[in-house]
CSV table of C-alpha atoms and ligand atoms in Angstrom, one decimal:
chain,number,residue,atom,x,y,z
W,95,UNK,CA,81.7,-6.7,43.4
W,96,UNK,CA,82.6,-10.0,41.6
W,97,UNK,CA,84.4,-8.0,38.9
W,98,UNK,CA,86.4,-5.9,41.4
W,99,UNK,CA,90.2,-6.6,41.8
W,100,UNK,CA,92.1,-8.2,44.6
W,101,UNK,CA,94.8,-6.3,46.4
W,102,UNK,CA,98.0,-8.1,47.4
W,103,UNK,CA,100.9,-6.4,49.2
W,104,UNK,CA,104.2,-7.0,50.9
W,105,UNK,CA,107.1,-4.9,52.3
W,106,UNK,CA,108.7,-5.3,48.9
W,107,UNK,CA,108.9,-7.8,46.1
W,108,UNK,CA,108.7,-10.9,48.2
W,109,UNK,CA,104.9,-11.1,48.0
W,110,UNK,CA,105.3,-11.7,44.2
W,111,UNK,CA,105.9,-15.3,45.3
W,112,UNK,CA,102.3,-15.3,46.6
W,113,UNK,CA,100.9,-13.3,43.7
W,114,UNK,CA,102.1,-15.9,41.2
W,115,UNK,CA,100.3,-18.7,43.1
W,116,UNK,CA,97.1,-16.5,43.2
W,117,UNK,CA,97.4,-15.9,39.5
W,118,UNK,CA,97.8,-19.6,38.9
W,119,UNK,CA,94.8,-20.6,41.1
W,120,UNK,CA,92.5,-17.7,40.1
W,121,UNK,CA,93.1,-16.9,36.4
W,122,UNK,CA,90.0,-14.8,36.0
W,123,UNK,CA,90.8,-12.3,38.7
W,124,UNK,CA,92.2,-8.8,38.3
W,125,UNK,CA,95.1,-8.4,40.7
W,126,UNK,CA,96.7,-5.3,42.2
W,127,UNK,CA,100.1,-5.5,43.8
W,128,UNK,CA,101.9,-3.0,46.1
W,129,UNK,CA,105.6,-3.5,46.9
W,130,UNK,CA,106.3,-1.1,49.8
W,131,UNK,CA,110.0,-1.2,48.8
W,132,UNK,CA,110.5,2.4,50.0
W,133,UNK,CA,110.1,1.1,53.5
W,134,UNK,CA,111.6,-2.5,53.2
W,135,UNK,CA,112.7,-4.4,55.0
W,136,UNK,CA,109.9,-4.5,57.7
W,137,UNK,CA,111.7,-7.2,59.6
W,138,UNK,CA,113.5,-5.1,62.2
W,139,UNK,CA,110.9,-2.2,62.3
W,140,UNK,CA,108.8,-1.4,65.3
W,141,UNK,CA,105.3,-3.0,65.3
W,142,UNK,CA,103.5,0.4,65.1
W,143,UNK,CA,105.5,1.3,61.9
W,144,UNK,CA,104.5,-1.9,60.2
W,145,UNK,CA,100.8,-1.6,61.3
W,146,UNK,CA,100.7,2.0,60.0
W,147,UNK,CA,102.1,1.0,56.7
W,148,UNK,CA,99.7,-2.0,56.3
W,149,UNK,CA,96.7,0.3,57.1
W,150,UNK,CA,97.8,2.9,54.6
W,151,UNK,CA,98.2,0.2,51.9
W,152,UNK,CA,94.8,-1.3,52.6
W,153,UNK,CA,93.3,2.2,52.4
W,154,UNK,CA,95.0,2.6,49.0
W,155,UNK,CA,93.4,-0.7,47.8
W,156,UNK,CA,90.0,0.4,49.1
W,157,UNK,CA,90.3,3.6,47.0
W,158,UNK,CA,91.0,1.3,44.0
W,159,UNK,CA,87.8,-0.6,44.7
W,160,UNK,CA,89.2,-4.0,45.8
W,161,UNK,CA,86.8,-6.8,46.9
W,162,UNK,CA,89.5,-8.5,49.1
W,163,UNK,CA,93.1,-8.1,50.3
W,164,UNK,CA,95.9,-10.6,50.7
W,165,UNK,CA,98.6,-9.9,53.2
W,166,UNK,CA,101.6,-11.5,51.3
W,167,UNK,CA,104.0,-10.7,54.2
W,168,UNK,CA,104.4,-12.9,57.3
W,169,UNK,CA,105.8,-10.0,59.2
W,170,UNK,CA,102.6,-7.9,58.6
W,171,UNK,CA,100.4,-10.9,59.5
W,172,UNK,CA,102.2,-11.6,62.8
W,173,UNK,CA,102.2,-7.9,63.8
W,174,UNK,CA,99.1,-6.3,62.3
W,175,UNK,CA,96.5,-8.8,61.2
W,176,UNK,CA,94.2,-8.2,64.2
W,177,UNK,CA,94.2,-4.4,63.7
W,178,UNK,CA,93.6,-4.8,60.0
W,179,UNK,CA,90.7,-7.2,60.5
W,180,UNK,CA,89.1,-5.1,63.2
W,181,UNK,CA,89.4,-1.9,61.2
W,182,UNK,CA,88.4,-3.1,57.7
W,183,UNK,CA,85.4,-5.2,56.8
W,184,UNK,CA,86.4,-6.7,53.5
W,185,UNK,CA,87.8,-10.2,53.5
W,186,UNK,CA,91.5,-10.2,54.4
W,187,UNK,CA,93.5,-13.4,53.8
W,188,UNK,CA,96.9,-13.6,55.4
W,189,UNK,CA,100.0,-15.7,55.0
W,190,UNK,CA,101.7,-17.2,58.1
W,191,UNK,CA,104.6,-19.6,58.6
W,192,UNK,CA,103.7,-23.2,57.7
W,193,UNK,CA,104.4,-24.6,61.2
W,194,UNK,CA,101.3,-26.8,61.1
W,195,UNK,CA,102.1,-28.7,57.9
W,196,UNK,CA,105.8,-28.9,58.9
W,197,UNK,CA,104.9,-30.4,62.3
W,198,UNK,CA,102.8,-33.0,60.5
W,199,UNK,CA,105.5,-33.8,57.9
W,200,UNK,CA,108.6,-34.1,60.0
W,201,UNK,CA,110.0,-37.5,60.8
W,202,UNK,CA,113.0,-36.4,62.8
W,203,UNK,CA,110.7,-34.2,65.1
W,204,UNK,CA,112.8,-31.1,64.4
W,205,UNK,CA,111.7,-28.3,62.1
W,206,UNK,CA,113.5,-25.1,61.2
W,207,UNK,CA,111.7,-21.8,60.5
W,208,UNK,CA,113.5,-19.2,58.4
W,209,UNK,CA,111.8,-15.8,59.0
W,210,UNK,CA,112.4,-12.2,59.9
W,211,UNK,CA,113.4,-11.3,63.5
W,212,UNK,CA,110.1,-9.5,63.9
W,213,UNK,CA,108.0,-12.5,62.9
W,214,UNK,CA,109.9,-14.9,65.2
W,215,UNK,CA,109.7,-12.5,68.1
W,216,UNK,CA,106.0,-11.9,67.7
W,217,UNK,CA,103.4,-13.2,70.1
W,218,UNK,CA,101.4,-14.5,67.2
W,219,UNK,CA,104.4,-16.7,66.2
W,220,UNK,CA,104.7,-18.1,69.7
W,221,UNK,CA,101.0,-18.9,69.7
W,222,UNK,CA,101.3,-20.7,66.3
W,223,UNK,CA,104.3,-22.6,67.6
W,224,UNK,CA,102.5,-23.6,70.8
W,225,UNK,CA,99.3,-24.6,69.0
W,226,UNK,CA,100.7,-26.7,66.2
W,227,UNK,CA,104.3,-27.5,67.3
W,228,UNK,CA,103.4,-29.9,70.1
W,229,UNK,CA,105.9,-32.7,70.4
W,230,UNK,CA,108.1,-31.1,67.8
W,231,UNK,CA,111.3,-29.0,68.3
W,232,UNK,CA,111.0,-25.7,66.5
W,233,UNK,CA,114.3,-24.1,65.6
W,234,UNK,CA,113.8,-20.3,64.9
W,235,UNK,CA,116.3,-18.9,62.5
W,236,UNK,CA,116.3,-15.1,61.8
W,237,UNK,CA,117.8,-14.3,58.5
W,238,UNK,CA,119.1,-10.7,58.4
W,239,UNK,CA,120.3,-9.7,55.0
W,240,UNK,CA,118.4,-12.2,52.9
W,241,UNK,CA,115.4,-9.9,52.2
W,242,UNK,CA,117.7,-7.1,51.1
W,243,UNK,CA,119.4,-9.5,48.6
W,244,UNK,CA,116.0,-10.5,47.1
W,245,UNK,CA,115.0,-6.8,47.0
W,246,UNK,CA,118.1,-6.4,44.7
W,247,UNK,CA,117.2,-9.6,42.7
W,248,UNK,CA,120.5,-11.1,43.8
W,249,UNK,CA,119.1,-14.6,43.9
W,250,UNK,CA,122.4,-16.4,43.2
W,251,UNK,CA,126.1,-15.8,43.6
W,252,UNK,CA,128.6,-16.1,46.4
W,253,UNK,CA,127.0,-13.5,48.8
W,254,UNK,CA,123.6,-15.1,48.6
W,255,UNK,CA,124.9,-18.6,48.9
W,256,UNK,CA,127.1,-17.8,51.9
W,257,UNK,CA,124.2,-16.3,53.8
W,258,UNK,CA,122.0,-19.3,53.1
W,259,UNK,CA,124.7,-21.7,54.2
W,260,UNK,CA,125.0,-19.6,57.4
W,261,UNK,CA,121.3,-19.8,58.2
W,262,UNK,CA,120.5,-23.3,57.0
W,263,UNK,CA,123.6,-25.3,58.3
W,264,UNK,CA,122.7,-24.9,62.0
W,265,UNK,CA,119.3,-26.2,61.3
W,266,UNK,CA,120.7,-29.3,59.6
W,267,UNK,CA,123.3,-29.8,62.4
W,268,UNK,CA,120.4,-29.9,64.9
W,269,UNK,CA,118.5,-32.5,63.0
W,270,UNK,CA,115.9,-30.5,61.1
W,271,UNK,CA,114.3,-32.5,58.2
W,272,UNK,CA,111.7,-29.9,57.4
W,273,UNK,CA,112.4,-26.2,56.7
W,274,UNK,CA,109.6,-23.6,56.7
W,275,UNK,CA,110.0,-20.5,54.5
W,276,UNK,CA,108.5,-18.0,56.9
W,277,UNK,CA,109.1,-15.0,54.8
W,278,UNK,CA,107.6,-14.4,51.3
W,279,UNK,CA,111.0,-13.3,49.9
W,280,UNK,CA,112.6,-16.7,50.5
W,281,UNK,CA,110.7,-18.8,47.8
W,282,UNK,CA,112.8,-16.8,45.3
W,283,UNK,CA,115.9,-18.4,46.9
W,284,UNK,CA,114.4,-21.9,47.1
W,285,UNK,CA,116.8,-23.6,44.7
W,286,UNK,CA,119.8,-22.5,46.7
W,287,UNK,CA,118.1,-23.4,50.0
W,288,UNK,CA,117.2,-26.9,48.6
W,289,UNK,CA,120.8,-27.3,47.3
W,290,UNK,CA,122.2,-26.5,50.7
W,291,UNK,CA,119.6,-28.5,52.7
W,292,UNK,CA,120.0,-31.6,50.5
W,293,UNK,CA,117.4,-34.1,49.1
W,294,UNK,CA,116.3,-35.4,52.5
W,295,UNK,CA,115.0,-32.1,53.8
W,296,UNK,CA,111.5,-30.8,52.8
W,297,UNK,CA,111.3,-27.1,52.2
W,298,UNK,CA,107.8,-25.6,52.7
W,299,UNK,CA,106.3,-22.5,51.1
W,300,UNK,CA,102.7,-21.7,52.2
W,301,UNK,CA,101.9,-19.6,49.1
W,302,UNK,CA,99.8,-22.3,47.5
W,303,UNK,CA,97.7,-22.7,50.7
W,304,UNK,CA,97.1,-18.9,50.7
W,305,UNK,CA,95.8,-19.0,47.1
W,306,UNK,CA,93.6,-21.9,48.0
W,307,UNK,CA,92.2,-20.1,51.1
W,308,UNK,CA,91.6,-16.9,49.0
W,309,UNK,CA,89.6,-19.0,46.5
W,310,UNK,CA,87.6,-20.5,49.3
W,311,UNK,CA,86.8,-17.1,50.9
W,312,UNK,CA,85.8,-15.5,47.6
W,313,UNK,CA,83.6,-18.5,46.7
W,314,UNK,CA,81.9,-18.5,50.2
W,315,UNK,CA,81.2,-14.8,49.8
W,316,UNK,CA,80.0,-15.2,46.2
W,317,UNK,CA,82.8,-12.9,45.1
W,318,UNK,CA,84.6,-15.0,42.5
W,319,UNK,CA,85.1,-13.3,39.1
W,320,UNK,CA,83.3,-14.9,36.3
W,321,UNK,CA,85.1,-13.2,33.4
W,322,UNK,CA,85.8,-15.5,30.4
W,323,UNK,CA,89.1,-13.9,29.6
W,324,UNK,CA,91.4,-10.8,29.9
W,325,UNK,CA,92.4,-10.6,33.6
W,326,UNK,CA,95.1,-8.1,34.5
W,327,UNK,CA,97.8,-7.4,37.0
W,328,UNK,CA,98.8,-3.9,38.0
W,329,UNK,CA,101.9,-3.0,40.1
W,330,UNK,CA,102.8,0.0,42.4
W,331,UNK,CA,105.8,0.6,44.6
W,332,UNK,CA,106.7,3.2,47.2
W,333,UNK,CA,110.4,2.7,46.2
W,334,UNK,CA,112.4,4.1,43.4
W,335,UNK,CA,110.9,3.1,40.0
W,336,UNK,CA,114.3,2.8,38.4
W,337,UNK,CA,115.5,0.4,41.0
W,338,UNK,CA,112.3,-1.6,41.5
W,339,UNK,CA,111.2,-2.0,37.8
W,340,UNK,CA,114.0,-4.5,36.8
W,341,UNK,CA,113.6,-6.4,40.0
W,342,UNK,CA,109.9,-7.0,39.5
W,343,UNK,CA,110.6,-7.8,35.8
W,344,UNK,CA,113.0,-10.5,36.9
W,345,UNK,CA,110.9,-12.0,39.7
W,346,UNK,CA,107.6,-11.8,37.8
W,347,UNK,CA,109.2,-13.0,34.6
W,348,UNK,CA,107.8,-10.2,32.5
W,349,UNK,CA,108.6,-6.5,31.9
W,350,UNK,CA,105.4,-5.1,33.4
W,351,UNK,CA,104.7,-1.4,34.0
W,352,UNK,CA,105.1,-0.2,37.6
W,353,UNK,CA,103.6,3.0,39.0
W,354,UNK,CA,104.6,5.0,42.1
W,355,UNK,CA,102.3,4.5,45.0
W,356,UNK,CA,100.6,7.9,45.5
W,357,UNK,CA,102.4,10.0,48.1
W,358,UNK,CA,99.3,10.2,50.4
W,359,UNK,CA,99.8,6.5,51.0
W,360,UNK,CA,103.6,6.7,51.5
W,361,UNK,CA,103.6,9.1,54.4
W,362,UNK,CA,104.4,7.6,57.8
C,640,DGL,N1,108.3,-10.7,52.9
C,640,DGL,C1,108.2,-10.4,54.2
C,640,DGL,C2,107.7,-11.5,55.1
C,640,DGL,O1,107.1,-12.3,54.7
C,640,DGL,C3,108.9,-9.2,54.8
C,640,DGL,C4,110.2,-9.2,55.1
C,640,DGL,C5,110.8,-7.8,55.5
C,640,DGL,O2,110.4,-6.8,54.9
C,640,DGL,O3,111.6,-7.8,56.4
C,640,DGL,O4,108.0,-11.5,56.3
C-alpha cells in the first residue's frame, strides 16, 4: 500500500489550498484530487446531500486504490466526518476551523471565523468552539458569495474586495485580532483579507497542520511512500471541464489535465 495514492477532495477548487500544502510536505506521494464543482457550493446544502456526495467521492477514491483520504472541506468535516469514519476503514484526515490555535494566539480575546453557514451552524463547530474557545469571544461570520467567486477564479477586483470588506470589517469593529479561514476556498483570497484586516491581525489557515497530520498518520501506519522521484497529481471534476480547467490552472499554477468524474459518482 505504500505506493498507493492519496485522495483529496472538496466541494470545488478550494481544497487545492490544502493539496498544495500536502504536495509541499509529502513530495514523494501520488495525489488524486476531486473538485465536486458540479455540486458547489456545499455551504447552504442540507446535511444529507453533503454526506451523500462525500460518500460517493470516497467510494470513487477507493476504486482508484487510495491508501488514505483527506477531507479538504470544512463543511464536509463538520457535517459528515463521523459517517465517513464509521463507514470506511482507511485513514481519513479532515480539516476543521483553526479555533484552537486562534484562541491561543489572540491578545484581544476576540477571534473571528470566516466560514460557510453550514459549518457555523453545525453541532461539530459548536463543540469545537466550546472545547477550545473558553475565555475567548468567537465571532462567527458566514460569507455567502465568496466561494462562488473563488470557483470562478475571481480572486481580485471590486466585487471580491467589496465582499471581503463586508465580512471582515464587522470583525475588526468588534475587536478581533485573529481571523480563522474556516473554508478552504478562502486562502486564495488571503492577500485581500490581509490587506483589509491590516498588519495587526493574524489570519490563520489550517492547511499546513492538515498536511502535518497526514504525514503523522501515514508514518504511524507505515504507509509513507518511499519513491525516490516522479510523484504525480491527477484531477477530476463533476463540473464542466471547460469552466473548471482554467480555474484549476490558475489556482494550481500549472495547466494540468482535468478529467470528468465518472457519472456513477456524480449521481445524487
Ligand atoms: N471549501 C469548502 C469549505 O471548506 C466548501 C465551501 C462550499 O462549498 O460552500 O467549507
